[in-house]
Amino acid sequence: MRPWIAALALTLLGTASLSAQPSPVERHAIGIETPDNVLLAADVIRPAAASRYPAILVMTPYGRGTRLRQGAIDAFTAAGFALVFVDMRGTGASQGHTDLIFAPQEREDIRTILDWIGHQPWSNGRVVTTGVSYDANLAALAVASGSTTVVGAVPRFIDFDTYRDLAVPGGVRNEMLFREWGALTTELNSGWACLLNAAKCAHVENLLPLDGDKDFSQLRRALLDHQKDWNPAVDTAGYAFENDAVPSGLPLRAGFLSSQVDALKASRVPVQIWGSWFDAGTADSALEWYADAPKAPIELYLGAWTHGGGQRVDPFFATTAEDEPDAPIPPKVFLDFATQAVNGRAPSRAIHYYTSGARIWRTTASWPPAGIAPARWFLSASHALTRKRDAGSDRYRVDFDATTGTTNRWTTQLGGGPVAYGDRAAQDKRLLSYTSEPLARAVEITGAPVVTLDLESSCPDGAVFAYFEAVSPDNKVIYLTEGDLRLALRAGNEGVNKPEGVAPSFLRRDARFTAPGTPIRIGIRLHVVSAMIPAGWRLRIALAGADNDTFARYPARCAPTWTVSHSSFVDLPQADWKAP
């Protein structure tokens, strides 16, 4: 198995700090039969003592064998939980095939799995679902199922709206993701090594056979089904608009978690959601769910982590250690939540968030937190970022070699790799940037900056990448967040003067190209972040027309030159820094 495929074996839970004594357990690898006679492969691990137990459920397309981490098993079985790990249809050792990410059939399978657990003689009928990334979205879909078996969920690093938060943010296609994740899932699901040679089956981590399948014949029959799976890299080759369909005829967005917003809004299942300022749009996704379900008992943990939470990635500090004093997200937080959920106790609605640069955690019930208000900064003459508007404009020829590198907030999605932008000073010389004077006092930026640009382009289409950065006294440039927008998909993104109630649209019918030289106004919402920027540092907005290592090029041939008016500005969610 390739290293970058193995990297997707994110642990159920980092349990190094839990000192649980292993208890006798029973383990069974069995099939759960669906109404259409497909067997879903599952591992059930439970305390050996005869009793009825609540269950922790993890559903995955990456192979349930990659989720069987002994530390988690010991911690949860010692606390009186059973663990259930399931290969989803068309993956791992499960039969069947799938036509779409989070397909409607997959949601039906989730309901079947929950019903099956609820009727087992060892089950007390209470299930807490969890997972990271794709697994987390499946855990969230279990909440949306309406099953009374689900009493809690801990979805970690979800994509609430997969189009806007990950795959095509701002209508700009994440080419790296489609290519790499598509190839990864196709290789995992096909299982060619095992299919061609049974002797290889025991050495493929994501293929765990059922009990009794000694010669792997049942597993290999399931792999024959998988050859009918959709191919994400190929089937999404033309995917550009939110309502585009895959070759099966299904619209891709039909599977997104955001399509279940009514069910999530109606749910009263306690949920603990984790996200990161530096992991695609996972912090935005957590806040979207929190806002869309105002009466649900939800608590958020928003930090500065790689995908899955394996490393701290505060850009102001070199350390990636997670052992800082009073770190509030040890594994015990997860275990305590699950224990309370199965006992019928729900958390108070709360957002626990980490502020980069300050190394502190705080809690709020509202977002943005009290005291944070928009402060307007103008893109001004001499590439200055100032509080006063001036006349004039700047010209910029798009540099299609500009990049945020290969260890950014998007690449960490492939297995939790590092997030390291390094010093952005050299890259910023390729961009159109605006920098403030040194700050007289430290400021806090907590929320989503919004950049409003008045510009003209020499091409009918293009993409704008807006980066918010901090510049140290010795001119080191630190990346904090970004936002992206394809110009042809600016409908509903016209900036602060857009009509009330007009939402951003990324539908094919709303795409419109612009005659070269036509003045337009666009609004770009950057991903949420929380950071303390010290006195003496400077603020920077940097504009690019490409991110070569990650996103598709817009337009494919024309090379745009922009004219950016000094009427353009950024609204920063800002306050003077106050230490708690």
Coordinates of C-alpha atoms in Angstrom, one line a residue:
M1 CA 0.0 0.0 0.0
R2 CA 1.3 3.4 -0.9
P3 CA 2.4 5.6 2.1
W4 CA -0.1 8.3 1.2
I5 CA -2.9 5.7 1.2
A6 CA -1.8 4.3 4.5
A7 CA -1.9 7.8 5.9
L8 CA -5.7 7.8 5.7
A9 CA -5.7 5.3 8.6
L10 CA -6.5 8.1 11.0
T11 CA -7.2 6.8 14.5
L12 CA -10.6 6.6 16.0
L13 CA -9.2 8.5 18.9
G14 CA -5.8 9.4 20.1
T15 CA -5.7 7.6 23.4
A16 CA -2.2 7.8 24.6
S17 CA -3.2 9.8 27.6
L18 CA -5.9 7.4 28.7
S19 CA -4.6 4.9 31.2
A20 CA -7.2 2.1 30.7
Q21 CA -6.4 -1.4 31.8
P22 CA -7.3 -3.8 29.0
S23 CA -10.4 -5.9 29.9
P24 CA -11.4 -9.2 28.5
V25 CA -13.3 -8.7 25.2
E26 CA -15.1 -10.6 22.5
R27 CA -14.3 -9.9 18.9
H28 CA -16.4 -10.9 15.9
A29 CA -16.2 -10.1 12.2
I30 CA -19.7 -10.5 10.8
G31 CA -21.9 -9.5 8.0
I32 CA -24.9 -7.1 8.4
E33 CA -27.5 -7.9 5.7
T34 CA -29.3 -5.0 4.0
P35 CA -32.8 -5.1 2.6
D36 CA -31.4 -5.6 -0.9
N37 CA -29.3 -8.6 0.2
V38 CA -25.9 -6.9 0.4
L39 CA -23.6 -7.9 3.3
L40 CA -21.8 -5.1 5.0
A41 CA -18.7 -6.2 6.8
A42 CA -18.5 -5.3 10.5
D43 CA -16.3 -5.8 13.5
V44 CA -17.9 -6.0 16.9
I45 CA -15.7 -5.7 19.9
R46 CA -17.3 -5.7 23.3
P47 CA -16.6 -6.5 26.9
A48 CA -16.8 -10.2 27.5
A49 CA -19.0 -10.1 30.5
A50 CA -22.7 -10.9 29.7
S51 CA -24.6 -7.6 29.8
R52 CA -26.1 -5.0 27.5
Y53 CA -23.7 -2.2 26.4
P54 CA -23.9 1.1 24.5
A55 CA -22.0 1.2 21.3
I56 CA -19.5 3.5 19.6
L57 CA -20.1 3.2 15.9
V58 CA -17.5 4.0 13.2
M59 CA -18.5 3.7 9.5
T60 CA -15.8 4.0 6.9
P61 CA -15.0 3.6 3.2
Y62 CA -11.2 3.3 3.9
G63 CA -11.2 -0.2 5.5
R64 CA -12.4 -0.9 9.0
G65 CA -9.1 -2.6 9.7
T66 CA -7.4 0.8 9.6
R67 CA -9.7 2.0 12.4
L68 CA -9.0 -0.8 14.9
R69 CA -6.6 1.0 17.2
Q70 CA -5.8 -0.9 20.4
G71 CA -5.7 2.2 22.6
A72 CA -9.2 3.2 21.7
I73 CA -10.4 -0.4 22.1
D74 CA -9.0 -0.6 25.6
A75 CA -10.3 2.8 26.7
F76 CA -13.8 2.3 25.5
T77 CA -14.4 -1.3 26.4
A78 CA -12.9 -0.5 29.9
A79 CA -15.6 2.2 30.2
G80 CA -18.3 -0.2 29.3
F81 CA -18.8 0.4 25.6
A82 CA -19.0 -2.0 22.7
L83 CA -17.3 -0.9 19.5
V84 CA -18.7 -1.4 16.0
F85 CA -16.6 -0.8 12.9
V86 CA -18.3 -1.1 9.5
D87 CA -17.0 -1.1 5.9
M88 CA -19.5 0.8 3.8
R89 CA -21.1 -0.7 0.7
G90 CA -18.6 -1.1 -2.1
T91 CA -15.6 -0.8 0.2
G92 CA -13.4 -2.9 2.3
A93 CA -14.9 -6.4 2.7
S94 CA -18.5 -5.3 2.1
Q95 CA -20.4 -6.4 -0.9
G96 CA -22.1 -4.1 -3.4
H97 CA -21.0 -1.0 -5.1
T98 CA -21.6 2.8 -4.9
D99 CA -22.4 5.4 -7.5
L100 CA -21.7 8.6 -5.5
I101 CA -20.1 10.1 -2.5
F102 CA -22.6 9.8 0.4
A103 CA -25.1 8.2 -2.0
P104 CA -28.8 7.9 -1.0
Q105 CA -28.2 4.1 -0.8
E106 CA -25.4 4.8 1.7
R107 CA -27.8 6.7 3.9
E108 CA -30.3 3.8 3.8
D109 CA -27.4 1.5 4.8
I110 CA -26.7 3.7 7.8
R111 CA -30.2 3.2 9.0
T112 CA -29.9 -0.5 8.5
I113 CA -26.7 -0.6 10.6
L114 CA -28.3 1.4 13.4
D115 CA -31.3 -0.9 13.5
W116 CA -29.1 -3.9 13.5
I117 CA -27.1 -2.7 16.5
G118 CA -30.3 -1.8 18.4
H119 CA -31.6 -5.4 18.0
Q120 CA -28.4 -7.2 19.1
P121 CA -28.6 -9.1 22.4
W122 CA -25.5 -7.4 23.7
S123 CA -26.8 -3.9 22.9
N124 CA -28.8 -1.6 25.2
G125 CA -30.0 0.3 22.1
R126 CA -27.9 3.4 22.5
V127 CA -25.3 4.4 19.9
V128 CA -22.7 7.2 19.7
T129 CA -21.4 7.7 16.2
T130 CA -18.0 9.1 15.4
G131 CA -15.3 9.4 12.9
V132 CA -12.8 11.7 11.1
S133 CA -13.3 13.2 7.6
Y134 CA -15.5 11.0 5.4
D135 CA -16.2 8.8 8.5
A136 CA -17.3 12.0 10.3
N137 CA -19.8 12.8 7.6
L138 CA -21.2 9.3 7.9
A139 CA -21.5 9.8 11.6
A140 CA -23.4 13.1 11.0
L141 CA -25.7 11.4 8.5
A142 CA -26.6 8.9 11.2
V143 CA -27.8 11.9 13.3
A144 CA -29.8 13.1 10.2
S145 CA -31.4 9.6 9.8
G146 CA -33.8 10.3 12.7
S147 CA -33.0 6.9 14.2
T148 CA -33.8 6.8 18.0
T149 CA -30.8 4.5 18.4
V150 CA -28.4 7.4 18.0
V151 CA -28.0 9.2 21.3
G152 CA -24.8 11.2 20.5
A153 CA -22.3 11.9 17.8
V154 CA -18.7 13.1 17.6
P155 CA -18.0 14.1 14.0
R156 CA -14.4 15.3 13.7
F157 CA -13.3 17.5 10.7
I158 CA -16.4 17.3 8.6
D159 CA -17.3 18.9 5.3
F160 CA -20.8 20.3 5.8
D161 CA -21.1 21.5 2.3
T162 CA -18.5 19.5 0.3
Y163 CA -18.7 21.7 -2.7
R164 CA -18.2 25.0 -0.9
D165 CA -16.0 23.9 2.0
L166 CA -13.6 21.5 0.2
A167 CA -14.1 20.4 -3.4
V168 CA -14.8 23.6 -5.2
P169 CA -14.5 26.5 -2.7
G170 CA -15.8 29.7 -4.2
G171 CA -16.4 27.9 -7.5
V172 CA -12.7 27.2 -7.9
R173 CA -12.0 23.5 -8.5
N174 CA -9.7 21.8 -6.1
E175 CA -7.8 19.8 -8.8
M176 CA -5.4 18.3 -6.3
L177 CA -8.2 16.8 -4.3
F178 CA -10.1 15.3 -7.2
R179 CA -6.9 13.8 -8.6
E180 CA -5.3 12.4 -5.4
W181 CA -8.4 11.4 -3.4
G182 CA -10.0 10.0 -6.5
A183 CA -6.9 7.8 -7.3
L184 CA -6.7 6.8 -3.6
T185 CA -10.3 5.6 -3.2
T186 CA -10.2 3.7 -6.5
E187 CA -7.1 1.9 -5.6
L188 CA -8.4 1.0 -2.1
N189 CA -11.8 -0.2 -3.4
S190 CA -10.5 -2.2 -6.3
G191 CA -8.3 -4.4 -4.1
W192 CA -6.4 -5.7 -7.2
A193 CA -3.6 -7.3 -5.2
C194 CA -6.0 -9.5 -3.2
L195 CA -8.3 -10.1 -6.2
L196 CA -5.5 -11.4 -8.4
N197 CA -3.7 -13.4 -5.7
A198 CA -5.5 -14.7 -2.6
A199 CA -2.1 -15.0 -0.8
K200 CA -1.9 -11.2 -0.9
C201 CA -5.2 -10.6 0.9
A202 CA -3.8 -11.0 4.4
H203 CA -1.3 -8.2 3.8
V204 CA -3.8 -5.5 2.6
E205 CA -4.6 -3.4 5.7
N206 CA -8.0 -2.1 4.5
L207 CA -9.3 -5.6 3.6
L208 CA -10.3 -7.4 6.7
P209 CA -12.2 -10.7 6.0
L210 CA -15.2 -11.9 8.0
D211 CA -15.0 -14.7 10.5
G212 CA -14.8 -18.1 8.7
D213 CA -13.5 -16.7 5.4
K214 CA -10.2 -18.5 5.7
D215 CA -9.5 -18.7 2.0
F216 CA -10.6 -15.1 1.4
S217 CA -13.2 -16.3 -1.2
Q218 CA -16.0 -14.2 0.3
L219 CA -13.8 -11.2 0.4
R220 CA -12.7 -11.6 -3.2
R221 CA -16.3 -12.0 -4.4
A222 CA -17.0 -8.7 -2.7
L223 CA -14.1 -7.1 -4.5
L224 CA -15.7 -8.2 -7.8
D225 CA -18.7 -6.0 -6.8
H226 CA -16.4 -3.1 -6.2
Q227 CA -15.3 -3.0 -9.8
K228 CA -18.6 -1.3 -10.5
D229 CA -17.9 1.5 -8.0
W230 CA -17.8 5.1 -9.3
N231 CA -14.4 6.5 -10.1
P232 CA -14.2 9.9 -8.4
A233 CA -11.2 11.1 -10.4
V234 CA -12.8 10.2 -13.8
D235 CA -16.5 10.7 -13.0
T236 CA -15.9 14.3 -11.7
A237 CA -13.6 15.3 -14.5
G238 CA -16.1 18.0 -15.7
Y239 CA -17.5 18.9 -12.3
A240 CA -17.5 22.7 -12.0
F241 CA -21.0 23.8 -10.8
E242 CA -22.8 22.9 -7.7
N243 CA -25.7 21.2 -9.5
D244 CA -23.6 19.1 -11.9
A245 CA -24.3 15.4 -12.1
V246 CA -21.9 12.4 -12.3
P247 CA -22.3 9.8 -15.0
S248 CA -24.8 7.9 -13.0
G249 CA -27.2 10.9 -13.4
L250 CA -27.1 11.7 -9.7
P251 CA -26.2 15.3 -8.8
L252 CA -23.1 15.2 -6.7
R253 CA -24.6 17.6 -4.1
A254 CA -27.3 15.1 -3.3
G255 CA -24.9 13.3 -1.0
F256 CA -23.6 16.4 0.8
L257 CA -24.3 16.7 4.5
S258 CA -25.8 20.2 3.8
S259 CA -28.6 18.4 1.9
Q260 CA -29.8 17.1 5.2
V261 CA -30.0 20.4 7.0
D262 CA -33.8 20.1 7.8
A263 CA -33.2 16.8 9.5
L264 CA -30.2 18.2 11.4
K265 CA -32.2 21.2 12.4
A266 CA -34.9 19.0 13.8
S267 CA -32.6 16.7 15.7
R268 CA -32.0 17.0 19.4
V269 CA -29.2 14.5 19.5
P270 CA -26.1 15.8 21.4
V271 CA -23.3 16.5 19.0
Q272 CA -19.6 17.4 19.7
I273 CA -18.0 18.7 16.5
W274 CA -14.2 19.3 16.0
G275 CA -12.7 21.5 13.3
S276 CA -9.5 23.4 12.5
W277 CA -8.7 26.9 11.2
F278 CA -6.1 25.3 9.0
D279 CA -7.9 22.2 7.6
A280 CA -9.8 23.0 4.4
G281 CA -13.1 24.4 5.6
T282 CA -13.7 22.2 8.6
A283 CA -14.0 25.1 11.1
D284 CA -16.5 26.8 8.7
S285 CA -18.4 23.4 8.4
A286 CA -18.7 23.1 12.2
L287 CA -20.0 26.7 12.5
E288 CA -22.5 26.1 9.7
W289 CA -24.0 23.2 11.5
Y290 CA -24.1 25.1 14.7
A291 CA -25.9 28.1 13.1
D292 CA -28.3 25.9 11.1
A293 CA -29.5 24.0 14.2
P294 CA -29.9 26.7 16.8
K295 CA -31.9 24.5 19.2
A296 CA -29.7 21.4 19.0
P297 CA -27.3 20.6 21.9
I298 CA -24.1 21.1 20.0
E299 CA -20.6 21.9 21.3
L300 CA -17.7 22.8 19.0
Y301 CA -14.0 22.4 19.5
L302 CA -12.2 24.7 16.9
G303 CA -8.4 24.5 17.0
A304 CA -5.2 24.8 15.0
W305 CA -4.7 21.3 13.9
T306 CA -3.8 19.1 10.9
H307 CA -6.7 17.1 9.4
G308 CA -7.8 14.6 12.1
G309 CA -6.1 16.6 14.9
G310 CA -2.8 14.7 14.8
Q311 CA -0.6 17.8 15.2
R312 CA -0.9 21.4 16.4
V313 CA -0.2 23.9 13.6
D314 CA -0.2 27.3 15.2
P315 CA 1.7 29.3 12.6
F316 CA 3.2 31.6 15.2
F317 CA 5.1 28.8 16.9
A318 CA 7.4 26.1 15.5
T319 CA 6.3 23.4 17.8
T320 CA 3.7 20.9 16.7
A321 CA 3.3 19.4 20.1
E322 CA -0.1 18.8 21.6
D323 CA 1.2 18.6 25.2
E324 CA 0.9 22.3 26.0
P325 CA -0.4 23.2 29.5
D326 CA -4.2 22.9 29.8
A327 CA -4.7 21.6 26.3
P328 CA -8.5 21.1 26.5
I329 CA -9.0 18.3 23.9
P330 CA -7.4 15.2 25.5
P331 CA -9.1 12.0 24.6
K332 CA -11.0 12.1 27.9
V333 CA -13.2 14.9 26.4
F334 CA -14.5 12.5 23.8
L335 CA -15.0 9.7 26.3
D336 CA -16.7 11.9 28.8
F337 CA -19.1 13.2 26.1
A338 CA -20.0 9.7 25.0
T339 CA -20.6 8.6 28.6
Q340 CA -22.9 11.5 29.2
A341 CA -24.8 11.0 25.9
V342 CA -25.6 7.3 26.6
N343 CA -26.8 8.4 30.1
G344 CA -29.2 11.0 28.6
R345 CA -27.2 14.1 29.4
A346 CA -26.7 16.8 26.7
P347 CA -24.0 19.5 26.7
S348 CA -24.8 23.2 26.8
R349 CA -24.4 24.9 23.4
A350 CA -20.9 26.2 23.3
I351 CA -18.0 27.0 21.0
H352 CA -14.6 26.2 22.5
Y353 CA -11.9 27.9 20.3
Y354 CA -8.2 28.2 20.2
T355 CA -6.6 31.6 19.3
S356 CA -3.4 31.2 17.4
G357 CA -0.5 33.4 18.5
A358 CA -1.9 33.5 22.1
R359 CA -2.0 29.8 22.8
I360 CA -5.2 30.0 24.7
W361 CA -8.7 28.5 24.6
R362 CA -11.9 30.3 25.3
T363 CA -15.6 29.6 25.2
T364 CA -18.5 31.4 23.7
A365 CA -22.1 30.6 22.9
S366 CA -22.4 33.0 19.9
W367 CA -20.3 33.6 16.8
P368 CA -18.4 35.8 16.3
P369 CA -17.8 36.2 20.0
A370 CA -18.9 39.3 21.9
G371 CA -16.7 42.3 21.4
I372 CA -15.6 41.4 17.9
A373 CA -16.8 43.9 15.2
P374 CA -15.9 44.5 11.5
A375 CA -13.0 47.0 11.0
R376 CA -12.7 48.3 7.5
W377 CA -9.3 48.5 5.9
F378 CA -8.8 49.9 2.4
L379 CA -6.5 48.7 -0.4
S380 CA -4.6 52.0 -0.9
A381 CA -1.8 53.7 -2.8
S382 CA 1.8 52.4 -2.5
H383 CA 0.3 48.9 -1.7
A384 CA -0.7 50.1 1.8
L385 CA -3.6 48.7 3.9
T386 CA -5.1 51.7 5.6
R387 CA -8.3 52.8 7.5
K388 CA -8.9 55.6 5.0
R389 CA -9.9 55.3 1.3
D390 CA -8.0 57.1 -1.4
A391 CA -8.4 57.4 -5.2
G392 CA -6.5 55.4 -7.7
S393 CA -6.0 51.8 -8.7
D394 CA -3.3 49.1 -9.2
R395 CA -2.6 46.9 -12.2
Y396 CA -1.6 43.2 -11.8
R397 CA -0.8 40.6 -14.3
V398 CA -1.8 37.2 -12.9
D399 CA 1.1 34.9 -12.2
F400 CA 0.0 31.3 -12.9
D401 CA 3.1 29.9 -11.1
A402 CA 2.0 31.3 -7.8
T403 CA 1.3 28.6 -5.2
T404 CA 0.7 28.0 -1.5
G405 CA 2.8 24.9 -1.8
T406 CA 2.2 21.2 -1.2
T407 CA 1.7 21.2 2.6
N408 CA -1.3 23.5 2.8
R409 CA -4.8 23.5 4.4
W410 CA -6.1 21.4 1.4
T411 CA -3.3 18.7 1.1
T412 CA -3.7 17.9 4.8
Q413 CA -7.1 16.4 3.9
L414 CA -5.2 13.4 2.4
G415 CA -4.4 11.6 5.6
G416 CA -3.6 14.4 8.1
G417 CA -0.3 15.5 6.7
P418 CA 1.5 18.7 7.9
V419 CA 0.2 22.2 7.3
A420 CA 3.3 24.3 6.7
Y421 CA 3.1 27.5 4.6
G422 CA 6.6 28.7 5.7
D423 CA 7.6 32.3 5.1
R424 CA 5.3 33.7 2.5
A425 CA 7.5 36.7 1.7
A426 CA 8.9 35.2 -1.6
Q427 CA 5.5 34.1 -2.9
D428 CA 4.0 37.4 -2.0
K429 CA 6.3 39.1 -4.5
R430 CA 4.4 37.2 -7.2
L431 CA 1.1 38.6 -5.8
L432 CA -0.7 42.0 -5.5
S433 CA -0.3 42.7 -1.8
Y434 CA -1.3 45.5 0.6
T435 CA 0.3 45.9 4.0
S436 CA -0.6 48.0 7.1
E437 CA 1.7 50.1 9.3
P438 CA 3.0 48.3 12.4
L439 CA 0.2 47.8 14.9
A440 CA 0.4 50.1 17.9
R441 CA -1.2 47.4 20.1
A442 CA -2.0 43.7 19.7
V443 CA -5.3 42.9 17.9
E444 CA -7.5 39.8 17.8
I445 CA -9.0 38.6 14.5
T446 CA -11.7 36.1 15.2
G447 CA -14.2 35.3 12.5
A448 CA -14.4 35.4 8.8
P449 CA -12.7 38.3 7.0
V450 CA -14.5 39.6 4.0
V451 CA -12.7 41.1 1.0
T452 CA -14.7 43.4 -1.3
L453 CA -12.9 44.1 -4.6
D454 CA -13.8 46.6 -7.4
L455 CA -11.8 45.4 -10.4
E456 CA -11.6 45.0 -14.1
S457 CA -10.1 42.1 -15.9
S458 CA -8.8 41.7 -19.4
C459 CA -10.3 38.2 -19.6
P460 CA -14.0 37.0 -19.4
D461 CA -13.3 34.7 -16.5
G462 CA -10.7 34.1 -13.8
A463 CA -10.2 33.2 -10.1
V464 CA -9.3 35.4 -7.2
F465 CA -7.4 34.1 -4.2
A466 CA -7.4 36.5 -1.2
Y467 CA -4.9 35.7 1.6
F468 CA -4.9 37.3 5.0
E469 CA -1.4 37.3 6.5
A470 CA 0.6 38.8 9.4
V471 CA 4.0 40.3 8.8
S472 CA 6.6 40.2 11.7
P473 CA 8.9 43.0 12.5
D474 CA 11.7 41.2 10.7
N475 CA 9.4 40.8 7.6
K476 CA 8.5 37.1 7.9
V477 CA 5.1 36.6 6.4
I478 CA 2.7 34.2 8.2
Y479 CA -0.4 32.8 6.4
L480 CA -3.6 33.0 8.5
T481 CA -6.5 32.3 6.2
E482 CA -7.8 32.6 2.6
G483 CA -10.9 32.9 0.4
D484 CA -11.4 32.0 -3.2
L485 CA -13.9 33.0 -5.9
R486 CA -14.3 32.2 -9.6
L487 CA -15.3 35.4 -11.4
A488 CA -17.9 33.7 -13.6
L489 CA -19.6 32.5 -10.4
R490 CA -19.9 35.9 -8.7
A491 CA -23.7 35.8 -8.6
G492 CA -24.7 36.6 -5.0
N493 CA -21.0 37.4 -4.3
E494 CA -21.2 41.0 -5.3
G495 CA -19.8 42.3 -2.0
V496 CA -21.4 44.5 0.6
N497 CA -23.9 46.1 -1.8
K498 CA -25.6 42.9 -2.9
P499 CA -29.4 42.9 -2.5
E500 CA -30.6 41.8 0.9
G501 CA -31.2 38.0 1.1
V502 CA -29.3 37.2 -2.0
A503 CA -27.2 34.1 -1.3
P504 CA -24.0 33.1 -3.2
S505 CA -24.8 30.9 -6.2
F506 CA -22.6 28.3 -7.8
L507 CA -25.2 26.9 -10.1
R508 CA -24.5 26.5 -13.8
R509 CA -27.5 28.6 -14.7
D510 CA -26.2 31.6 -12.7
A511 CA -22.7 31.5 -14.3
R512 CA -21.9 34.6 -16.4
F513 CA -18.8 35.7 -18.2
T514 CA -17.9 39.4 -18.4
A515 CA -16.7 41.5 -21.4
P516 CA -13.0 42.3 -20.8
G517 CA -12.6 45.7 -19.1
T518 CA -16.0 45.7 -17.5
P519 CA -16.0 47.0 -13.9
I520 CA -17.3 44.4 -11.4
R521 CA -17.6 44.2 -7.7
I522 CA -17.0 40.9 -5.9
G523 CA -17.2 39.8 -2.3
I524 CA -14.9 37.0 -1.0
R525 CA -15.6 35.5 2.4
L526 CA -12.4 34.1 3.8
H527 CA -12.3 31.0 6.0
V528 CA -12.8 31.6 9.7
V529 CA -9.8 32.0 11.9
S530 CA -8.9 33.1 15.4
A531 CA -5.5 34.8 15.8
M532 CA -3.8 37.3 18.1
I533 CA -1.4 39.5 16.1
P534 CA 1.2 41.2 18.4
A535 CA 2.0 44.9 18.5
G536 CA 4.7 45.9 16.1
W537 CA 3.4 43.4 13.5
R538 CA 1.6 44.4 10.3
L539 CA -1.5 43.1 8.6
R540 CA -1.5 42.1 4.9
I541 CA -4.0 41.2 2.2
A542 CA -2.4 39.5 -0.8
L543 CA -4.3 38.8 -4.0
A544 CA -3.5 36.0 -6.5
G545 CA -5.1 34.7 -9.6
A546 CA -3.8 31.1 -9.2
D547 CA -2.6 28.5 -6.7
N548 CA -0.8 26.3 -9.1
D549 CA -0.2 23.2 -7.0
T550 CA -3.8 22.9 -5.7
F551 CA -6.4 24.5 -7.9
A552 CA -7.5 24.5 -11.5
R553 CA -6.5 27.4 -13.8
Y554 CA -9.1 30.0 -14.7
P555 CA -9.3 30.9 -17.5
A556 CA -7.6 28.0 -19.3
R557 CA -5.9 30.1 -21.9
C558 CA -6.3 33.8 -21.5
A559 CA -3.8 35.5 -19.1
P560 CA -5.6 38.2 -17.1
T561 CA -4.4 41.6 -16.2
W562 CA -6.5 43.1 -13.4
T563 CA -7.1 46.7 -12.5
V564 CA -7.9 46.8 -8.8
S565 CA -9.5 50.0 -7.5
H566 CA -8.6 51.6 -4.2
S567 CA -12.3 51.6 -3.4
S568 CA -11.7 47.9 -2.5
F569 CA -11.4 46.9 1.1
V570 CA -11.4 44.1 3.7
D571 CA -13.7 43.9 6.7
L572 CA -11.7 42.2 9.5
P573 CA -13.6 40.8 12.5
Q574 CA -11.4 42.6 14.9
A575 CA -10.9 43.8 18.5
D576 CA -8.1 45.0 20.7
W577 CA -6.4 42.0 22.3
K578 CA -7.4 41.4 25.9
A579 CA -5.7 38.6 27.7
P580 CA -8.2 36.5 29.6

